[in-house]
Amino acid sequence: MFSAVGPMDLTAKARIREKALQLFAEKGPEAVTMRDIAAAAGVSPGLVMHHFGSKAGLRNSVDEHVARTFDAMLETITDAEMGEALVGGDPTSLVEAFVAGFPAGSPLPGYLRRLWLTNDPTGDRVFHRWLAESERVLMAMEEAGVARPSKDLRVRAAFLLVNDLAVVLLARQLKDALGFDVQTPAGMAAWAGEVVDVYVHGAFRAEHEGET
């Protein structure tokens, strides 16, 4: 399991960064002041300035931490879950592993959503890293005969990734419409059941299928 702050990362600087991440995810960086962050962390504004120099410095620290966290998570998926998916032929997704990897209430999904919607460079870095990994895994699955050959590997990998990332981008809307939170293990199980069925069997009938 990953969290915004690791079990040994309990310094005042880390606590400030954690609270900044939570507030940035909830309200957006522009709406949060250094005093807001200091109050949430239980420290003085001067201590925030001491550790990060400025709000821009704090934002950069949060972005770097978020990027490192996603990189570490992706490496774990690559080494374990993605390898099992290729060997067993079980169509899985990065987002399914992503949901399983972060505890309920983690600010990281919300922060990532804001990064993408504002075209932030950190969000771009995460997206390109995930796309490259999706493309690599899809290529391996095609070579293993698990996935049908694609006409354009990169386009198909991007299509599959974007479908998965919609769960993160539209989490609130999906929860309202479906009556359950997709970004929980139970919610993802319900979601993945339909997704896998569509990926394996298709969503539409071929022309004349079913006609007598």
PDB file of C-alpha atoms in Angstrom:
ATOM      1  CA  MET A   1       0.000   0.000   0.000  1.00  0.00           C
ATOM      2  CA  PHE A   2       1.146   3.510  -0.786  1.00  0.00           C
ATOM      3  CA  SER A   3       0.238   6.677   1.035  1.00  0.00           C
ATOM      4  CA  ALA A   4       1.098  10.318   0.615  1.00  0.00           C
ATOM      5  CA  VAL A   5       3.461  10.048   3.551  1.00  0.00           C
ATOM      6  CA  GLY A   6       5.382   6.865   4.248  1.00  0.00           C
ATOM      7  CA  PRO A   7       5.530   5.291   7.700  1.00  0.00           C
ATOM      8  CA  MET A   8       8.987   6.735   8.423  1.00  0.00           C
ATOM      9  CA  ASP A   9       8.294  10.102   6.793  1.00  0.00           C
ATOM     10  CA  LEU A  10       6.931  11.865   9.881  1.00  0.00           C
ATOM     11  CA  THR A  11       9.067  14.997  10.027  1.00  0.00           C
ATOM     12  CA  ALA A  12       7.544  18.474  10.240  1.00  0.00           C
ATOM     13  CA  LYS A  13       8.570  19.075   6.631  1.00  0.00           C
ATOM     14  CA  ALA A  14       6.800  15.913   5.493  1.00  0.00           C
ATOM     15  CA  ARG A  15       3.690  16.811   7.511  1.00  0.00           C
ATOM     16  CA  ILE A  16       3.580  20.239   5.871  1.00  0.00           C
ATOM     17  CA  ARG A  17       3.930  18.665   2.439  1.00  0.00           C
ATOM     18  CA  GLU A  18       1.181  16.158   3.234  1.00  0.00           C
ATOM     19  CA  LYS A  19      -1.265  18.833   4.349  1.00  0.00           C
ATOM     20  CA  ALA A  20      -0.397  20.952   1.329  1.00  0.00           C
ATOM     21  CA  LEU A  21      -1.137  17.981  -0.918  1.00  0.00           C
ATOM     22  CA  GLN A  22      -4.515  17.442   0.762  1.00  0.00           C
ATOM     23  CA  LEU A  23      -5.503  21.099   0.477  1.00  0.00           C
ATOM     24  CA  PHE A  24      -4.263  21.375  -3.104  1.00  0.00           C
ATOM     25  CA  ALA A  25      -6.330  18.305  -4.036  1.00  0.00           C
ATOM     26  CA  GLU A  26      -9.468  19.649  -2.335  1.00  0.00           C
ATOM     27  CA  LYS A  27      -9.363  23.317  -3.353  1.00  0.00           C
ATOM     28  CA  GLY A  28      -6.674  23.707  -6.009  1.00  0.00           C
ATOM     29  CA  PRO A  29      -3.240  25.238  -5.348  1.00  0.00           C
ATOM     30  CA  GLU A  30      -4.328  28.736  -6.320  1.00  0.00           C
ATOM     31  CA  ALA A  31      -7.015  28.849  -3.616  1.00  0.00           C
ATOM     32  CA  VAL A  32      -4.736  27.706  -0.786  1.00  0.00           C
ATOM     33  CA  THR A  33      -2.528  30.100   1.170  1.00  0.00           C
ATOM     34  CA  MET A  34       0.635  29.401   3.103  1.00  0.00           C
ATOM     35  CA  ARG A  35      -1.284  30.260   6.285  1.00  0.00           C
ATOM     36  CA  ASP A  36      -3.919  27.646   5.392  1.00  0.00           C
ATOM     37  CA  ILE A  37      -1.205  25.033   5.015  1.00  0.00           C
ATOM     38  CA  ALA A  38       0.551  26.051   8.226  1.00  0.00           C
ATOM     39  CA  ALA A  39      -2.710  25.868  10.190  1.00  0.00           C
ATOM     40  CA  ALA A  40      -3.556  22.440   8.777  1.00  0.00           C
ATOM     41  CA  ALA A  41      -0.068  21.145   9.633  1.00  0.00           C
ATOM     42  CA  GLY A  42      -0.125  22.706  13.104  1.00  0.00           C
ATOM     43  CA  VAL A  43       2.998  24.788  12.512  1.00  0.00           C
ATOM     44  CA  SER A  44       3.819  28.461  12.037  1.00  0.00           C
ATOM     45  CA  PRO A  45       3.865  30.093   8.583  1.00  0.00           C
ATOM     46  CA  GLY A  46       7.502  30.884   9.290  1.00  0.00           C
ATOM     47  CA  LEU A  47       8.353  27.191   9.554  1.00  0.00           C
ATOM     48  CA  VAL A  48       6.671  26.542   6.201  1.00  0.00           C
ATOM     49  CA  MET A  49       8.799  29.288   4.673  1.00  0.00           C
ATOM     50  CA  HIS A  50      11.898  27.902   6.382  1.00  0.00           C
ATOM     51  CA  HIS A  51      11.450  24.472   4.804  1.00  0.00           C
ATOM     52  CA  PHE A  52      10.189  25.460   1.343  1.00  0.00           C
ATOM     53  CA  GLY A  53      11.127  29.110   0.798  1.00  0.00           C
ATOM     54  CA  SER A  54       7.881  30.033  -0.947  1.00  0.00           C
ATOM     55  CA  LYS A  55       4.546  28.672  -2.041  1.00  0.00           C
ATOM     56  CA  ALA A  56       6.094  27.856  -5.417  1.00  0.00           C
ATOM     57  CA  GLY A  57       8.827  25.900  -3.648  1.00  0.00           C
ATOM     58  CA  LEU A  58       6.237  23.987  -1.656  1.00  0.00           C
ATOM     59  CA  ARG A  59       4.197  23.272  -4.788  1.00  0.00           C
ATOM     60  CA  ASN A  60       7.311  21.956  -6.543  1.00  0.00           C
ATOM     61  CA  SER A  61       8.061  19.717  -3.568  1.00  0.00           C
ATOM     62  CA  VAL A  62       4.504  18.341  -3.610  1.00  0.00           C
ATOM     63  CA  ASP A  63       4.667  17.716  -7.368  1.00  0.00           C
ATOM     64  CA  GLU A  64       8.005  15.929  -7.102  1.00  0.00           C
ATOM     65  CA  HIS A  65       6.718  13.790  -4.254  1.00  0.00           C
ATOM     66  CA  VAL A  66       3.548  12.895  -6.181  1.00  0.00           C
ATOM     67  CA  ALA A  67       5.556  11.969  -9.282  1.00  0.00           C
ATOM     68  CA  ARG A  68       7.939   9.798  -7.232  1.00  0.00           C
ATOM     69  CA  THR A  69       5.003   8.082  -5.541  1.00  0.00           C
ATOM     70  CA  PHE A  70       3.357   7.218  -8.856  1.00  0.00           C
ATOM     71  CA  ASP A  71       6.680   6.068 -10.290  1.00  0.00           C
ATOM     72  CA  ALA A  72       7.208   3.755  -7.316  1.00  0.00           C
ATOM     73  CA  MET A  73       3.673   2.403  -7.656  1.00  0.00           C
ATOM     74  CA  LEU A  74       4.097   1.802 -11.369  1.00  0.00           C
ATOM     75  CA  GLU A  75       7.358  -0.071 -10.788  1.00  0.00           C
ATOM     76  CA  THR A  76       5.565  -2.315  -8.305  1.00  0.00           C
ATOM     77  CA  ILE A  77       2.761  -3.013 -10.778  1.00  0.00           C
ATOM     78  CA  THR A  78       5.279  -3.732 -13.513  1.00  0.00           C
ATOM     79  CA  ASP A  79       7.200  -6.216 -11.392  1.00  0.00           C
ATOM     80  CA  ALA A  80       4.240  -8.062  -9.908  1.00  0.00           C
ATOM     81  CA  GLU A  81       0.692  -7.516 -11.090  1.00  0.00           C
ATOM     82  CA  MET A  82       1.453  -6.782 -14.724  1.00  0.00           C
ATOM     83  CA  GLY A  83       3.725  -9.808 -14.947  1.00  0.00           C
ATOM     84  CA  GLU A  84       1.004 -12.031 -13.528  1.00  0.00           C
ATOM     85  CA  ALA A  85      -1.475 -10.535 -15.979  1.00  0.00           C
ATOM     86  CA  LEU A  86       0.751 -11.446 -18.916  1.00  0.00           C
ATOM     87  CA  VAL A  87       1.442 -14.981 -17.730  1.00  0.00           C
ATOM     88  CA  GLY A  88      -2.137 -15.724 -16.732  1.00  0.00           C
ATOM     89  CA  GLY A  89      -3.799 -13.849 -19.554  1.00  0.00           C
ATOM     90  CA  ASP A  90      -5.950 -11.900 -17.132  1.00  0.00           C
ATOM     91  CA  PRO A  91      -6.829  -8.503 -18.672  1.00  0.00           C
ATOM     92  CA  THR A  92      -6.160  -6.055 -15.862  1.00  0.00           C
ATOM     93  CA  SER A  93      -5.682  -2.290 -15.779  1.00  0.00           C
ATOM     94  CA  LEU A  94      -3.295   0.203 -14.279  1.00  0.00           C
ATOM     95  CA  VAL A  95      -6.171   1.960 -12.551  1.00  0.00           C
ATOM     96  CA  GLU A  96      -7.395  -1.248 -10.895  1.00  0.00           C
ATOM     97  CA  ALA A  97      -3.951  -1.667  -9.361  1.00  0.00           C
ATOM     98  CA  PHE A  98      -3.873   2.059  -8.642  1.00  0.00           C
ATOM     99  CA  VAL A  99      -7.126   1.873  -6.684  1.00  0.00           C
ATOM    100  CA  ALA A 100      -5.883  -1.156  -4.750  1.00  0.00           C
ATOM    101  CA  GLY A 101      -2.578   0.549  -3.999  1.00  0.00           C
ATOM    102  CA  PHE A 102      -3.877   3.677  -2.261  1.00  0.00           C
ATOM    103  CA  PRO A 103      -5.902   3.752   0.952  1.00  0.00           C
ATOM    104  CA  ALA A 104      -9.419   5.164   1.067  1.00  0.00           C
ATOM    105  CA  GLY A 105      -9.351   8.916   1.455  1.00  0.00           C
ATOM    106  CA  SER A 106      -5.939   9.354  -0.146  1.00  0.00           C
ATOM    107  CA  PRO A 107      -5.591  12.842  -1.677  1.00  0.00           C
ATOM    108  CA  LEU A 108      -3.485  11.506  -4.550  1.00  0.00           C
ATOM    109  CA  PRO A 109      -6.334  10.634  -6.967  1.00  0.00           C
ATOM    110  CA  GLY A 110      -7.867  14.089  -6.520  1.00  0.00           C
ATOM    111  CA  TYR A 111      -4.536  15.786  -6.939  1.00  0.00           C
ATOM    112  CA  LEU A 112      -3.761  13.785 -10.054  1.00  0.00           C
ATOM    113  CA  ARG A 113      -7.145  14.770 -11.480  1.00  0.00           C
ATOM    114  CA  ARG A 114      -6.316  18.447 -10.968  1.00  0.00           C
ATOM    115  CA  LEU A 115      -2.894  17.996 -12.575  1.00  0.00           C
ATOM    116  CA  TRP A 116      -4.467  16.547 -15.725  1.00  0.00           C
ATOM    117  CA  LEU A 117      -7.269  19.069 -15.969  1.00  0.00           C
ATOM    118  CA  THR A 118      -4.842  21.997 -15.670  1.00  0.00           C
ATOM    119  CA  ASN A 119      -2.274  20.570 -18.113  1.00  0.00           C
ATOM    120  CA  ASP A 120       0.346  20.529 -15.375  1.00  0.00           C
ATOM    121  CA  PRO A 121       3.806  19.192 -16.376  1.00  0.00           C
ATOM    122  CA  THR A 122       3.773  16.715 -13.485  1.00  0.00           C
ATOM    123  CA  GLY A 123       0.464  15.327 -14.726  1.00  0.00           C
ATOM    124  CA  ASP A 124       1.919  15.083 -18.226  1.00  0.00           C
ATOM    125  CA  ARG A 125       4.885  13.139 -16.878  1.00  0.00           C
ATOM    126  CA  VAL A 126       2.619  10.658 -15.084  1.00  0.00           C
ATOM    127  CA  PHE A 127       0.414  10.213 -18.151  1.00  0.00           C
ATOM    128  CA  HIS A 128       3.318   9.607 -20.547  1.00  0.00           C
ATOM    129  CA  ARG A 129       4.904   7.150 -18.134  1.00  0.00           C
ATOM    130  CA  TRP A 130       1.640   5.224 -17.827  1.00  0.00           C
ATOM    131  CA  LEU A 131       1.089   5.291 -21.580  1.00  0.00           C
ATOM    132  CA  ALA A 132       4.560   3.909 -22.234  1.00  0.00           C
ATOM    133  CA  GLU A 133       3.933   1.128 -19.721  1.00  0.00           C
ATOM    134  CA  SER A 134       0.502   0.370 -21.209  1.00  0.00           C
ATOM    135  CA  GLU A 135       2.075   0.150 -24.655  1.00  0.00           C
ATOM    136  CA  ARG A 136       4.828  -2.154 -23.415  1.00  0.00           C
ATOM    137  CA  VAL A 137       2.364  -4.469 -21.676  1.00  0.00           C
ATOM    138  CA  LEU A 138      -0.017  -4.524 -24.646  1.00  0.00           C
ATOM    139  CA  MET A 139       2.852  -5.418 -26.987  1.00  0.00           C
ATOM    140  CA  ALA A 140       3.859  -8.298 -24.715  1.00  0.00           C
ATOM    141  CA  MET A 141       0.261  -9.501 -24.559  1.00  0.00           C
ATOM    142  CA  GLU A 142       0.000  -9.445 -28.342  1.00  0.00           C
ATOM    143  CA  GLU A 143       3.256 -11.378 -28.684  1.00  0.00           C
ATOM    144  CA  ALA A 144       1.996 -13.925 -26.161  1.00  0.00           C
ATOM    145  CA  GLY A 145      -1.263 -14.322 -28.075  1.00  0.00           C
ATOM    146  CA  VAL A 146      -3.329 -12.970 -25.171  1.00  0.00           C
ATOM    147  CA  ALA A 147      -4.441  -9.835 -27.026  1.00  0.00           C
ATOM    148  CA  ARG A 148      -5.522  -9.547 -30.640  1.00  0.00           C
ATOM    149  CA  PRO A 149      -2.998  -7.737 -32.866  1.00  0.00           C
ATOM    150  CA  SER A 150      -3.732  -4.024 -33.133  1.00  0.00           C
ATOM    151  CA  LYS A 151      -3.543  -1.903 -36.271  1.00  0.00           C
ATOM    152  CA  ASP A 152      -1.798   0.839 -34.294  1.00  0.00           C
ATOM    153  CA  LEU A 153      -0.322  -0.337 -31.002  1.00  0.00           C
ATOM    154  CA  ARG A 154       0.179   3.119 -29.516  1.00  0.00           C
ATOM    155  CA  VAL A 155      -3.341   4.263 -30.363  1.00  0.00           C
ATOM    156  CA  ARG A 156      -4.868   1.128 -28.850  1.00  0.00           C
ATOM    157  CA  ALA A 157      -2.738   1.442 -25.717  1.00  0.00           C
ATOM    158  CA  ALA A 158      -3.815   5.077 -25.392  1.00  0.00           C
ATOM    159  CA  PHE A 159      -7.467   4.099 -25.871  1.00  0.00           C
ATOM    160  CA  LEU A 160      -7.303   1.471 -23.131  1.00  0.00           C
ATOM    161  CA  LEU A 161      -5.441   3.823 -20.788  1.00  0.00           C
ATOM    162  CA  VAL A 162      -7.852   6.713 -21.317  1.00  0.00           C
ATOM    163  CA  ASN A 163     -10.802   4.420 -20.613  1.00  0.00           C
ATOM    164  CA  ASP A 164      -9.185   3.457 -17.322  1.00  0.00           C
ATOM    165  CA  LEU A 165      -8.247   7.002 -16.367  1.00  0.00           C
ATOM    166  CA  ALA A 166     -11.860   8.119 -16.795  1.00  0.00           C
ATOM    167  CA  VAL A 167     -12.474   6.353 -13.479  1.00  0.00           C
ATOM    168  CA  VAL A 168     -10.124   8.823 -11.809  1.00  0.00           C
ATOM    169  CA  LEU A 169     -11.262  11.909 -13.717  1.00  0.00           C
ATOM    170  CA  LEU A 170     -14.990  11.246 -13.285  1.00  0.00           C
ATOM    171  CA  ALA A 171     -14.941   9.531  -9.892  1.00  0.00           C
ATOM    172  CA  ARG A 172     -17.499  11.856  -8.275  1.00  0.00           C
ATOM    173  CA  GLN A 173     -19.879  11.762 -11.224  1.00  0.00           C
ATOM    174  CA  LEU A 174     -19.641   7.976 -11.426  1.00  0.00           C
ATOM    175  CA  LYS A 175     -20.355   7.639  -7.719  1.00  0.00           C
ATOM    176  CA  ASP A 176     -23.459   9.813  -8.038  1.00  0.00           C
ATOM    177  CA  ALA A 177     -24.715   7.929 -11.096  1.00  0.00           C
ATOM    178  CA  LEU A 178     -23.925   4.366  -9.978  1.00  0.00           C
ATOM    179  CA  GLY A 179     -24.546   4.647  -6.257  1.00  0.00           C
ATOM    180  CA  PHE A 180     -21.133   3.290  -5.276  1.00  0.00           C
ATOM    181  CA  ASP A 181     -17.555   4.516  -5.270  1.00  0.00           C
ATOM    182  CA  VAL A 182     -15.637   2.962  -8.152  1.00  0.00           C
ATOM    183  CA  GLN A 183     -12.372   3.887  -6.444  1.00  0.00           C
ATOM    184  CA  THR A 184     -12.772   1.230  -3.762  1.00  0.00           C
ATOM    185  CA  PRO A 185     -11.945  -2.500  -4.010  1.00  0.00           C
ATOM    186  CA  ALA A 186     -15.652  -3.453  -4.072  1.00  0.00           C
ATOM    187  CA  GLY A 187     -16.515  -0.711  -6.533  1.00  0.00           C
ATOM    188  CA  MET A 188     -13.613  -1.601  -8.792  1.00  0.00           C
ATOM    189  CA  ALA A 189     -14.660  -5.266  -8.748  1.00  0.00           C
ATOM    190  CA  ALA A 190     -18.108  -4.294 -10.029  1.00  0.00           C
ATOM    191  CA  TRP A 191     -16.618  -1.931 -12.610  1.00  0.00           C
ATOM    192  CA  ALA A 192     -13.930  -4.340 -13.786  1.00  0.00           C
ATOM    193  CA  GLY A 193     -16.467  -7.093 -14.356  1.00  0.00           C
ATOM    194  CA  GLU A 194     -18.157  -5.104 -17.106  1.00  0.00           C
ATOM    195  CA  VAL A 195     -14.911  -3.675 -18.454  1.00  0.00           C
ATOM    196  CA  VAL A 196     -13.307  -7.094 -18.854  1.00  0.00           C
ATOM    197  CA  ASP A 197     -16.466  -8.451 -20.496  1.00  0.00           C
ATOM    198  CA  VAL A 198     -16.392  -5.627 -23.050  1.00  0.00           C
ATOM    199  CA  TYR A 199     -12.664  -6.031 -23.695  1.00  0.00           C
ATOM    200  CA  VAL A 200     -12.932  -9.802 -24.134  1.00  0.00           C
ATOM    201  CA  HIS A 201     -16.301 -10.180 -25.874  1.00  0.00           C
ATOM    202  CA  GLY A 202     -16.994  -6.696 -27.265  1.00  0.00           C
ATOM    203  CA  ALA A 203     -19.875  -4.349 -26.544  1.00  0.00           C
ATOM    204  CA  PHE A 204     -21.694  -4.570 -29.897  1.00  0.00           C
ATOM    205  CA  ARG A 205     -22.906  -7.361 -32.116  1.00  0.00           C
ATOM    206  CA  ALA A 206     -21.244  -7.873 -35.436  1.00  0.00           C
ATOM    207  CA  GLU A 207     -23.374  -7.196 -38.522  1.00  0.00           C
ATOM    208  CA  HIS A 208     -26.111  -9.800 -38.959  1.00  0.00           C
ATOM    209  CA  GLU A 209     -25.125 -11.558 -35.716  1.00  0.00           C
ATOM    210  CA  GLY A 210     -28.097 -13.185 -34.136  1.00  0.00           C
ATOM    211  CA  GLU A 211     -30.231 -13.036 -37.281  1.00  0.00           C
ATOM    212  CA  THR A 212     -32.062 -16.167 -38.270  1.00  0.00           C
TER     213      THR A 212
END
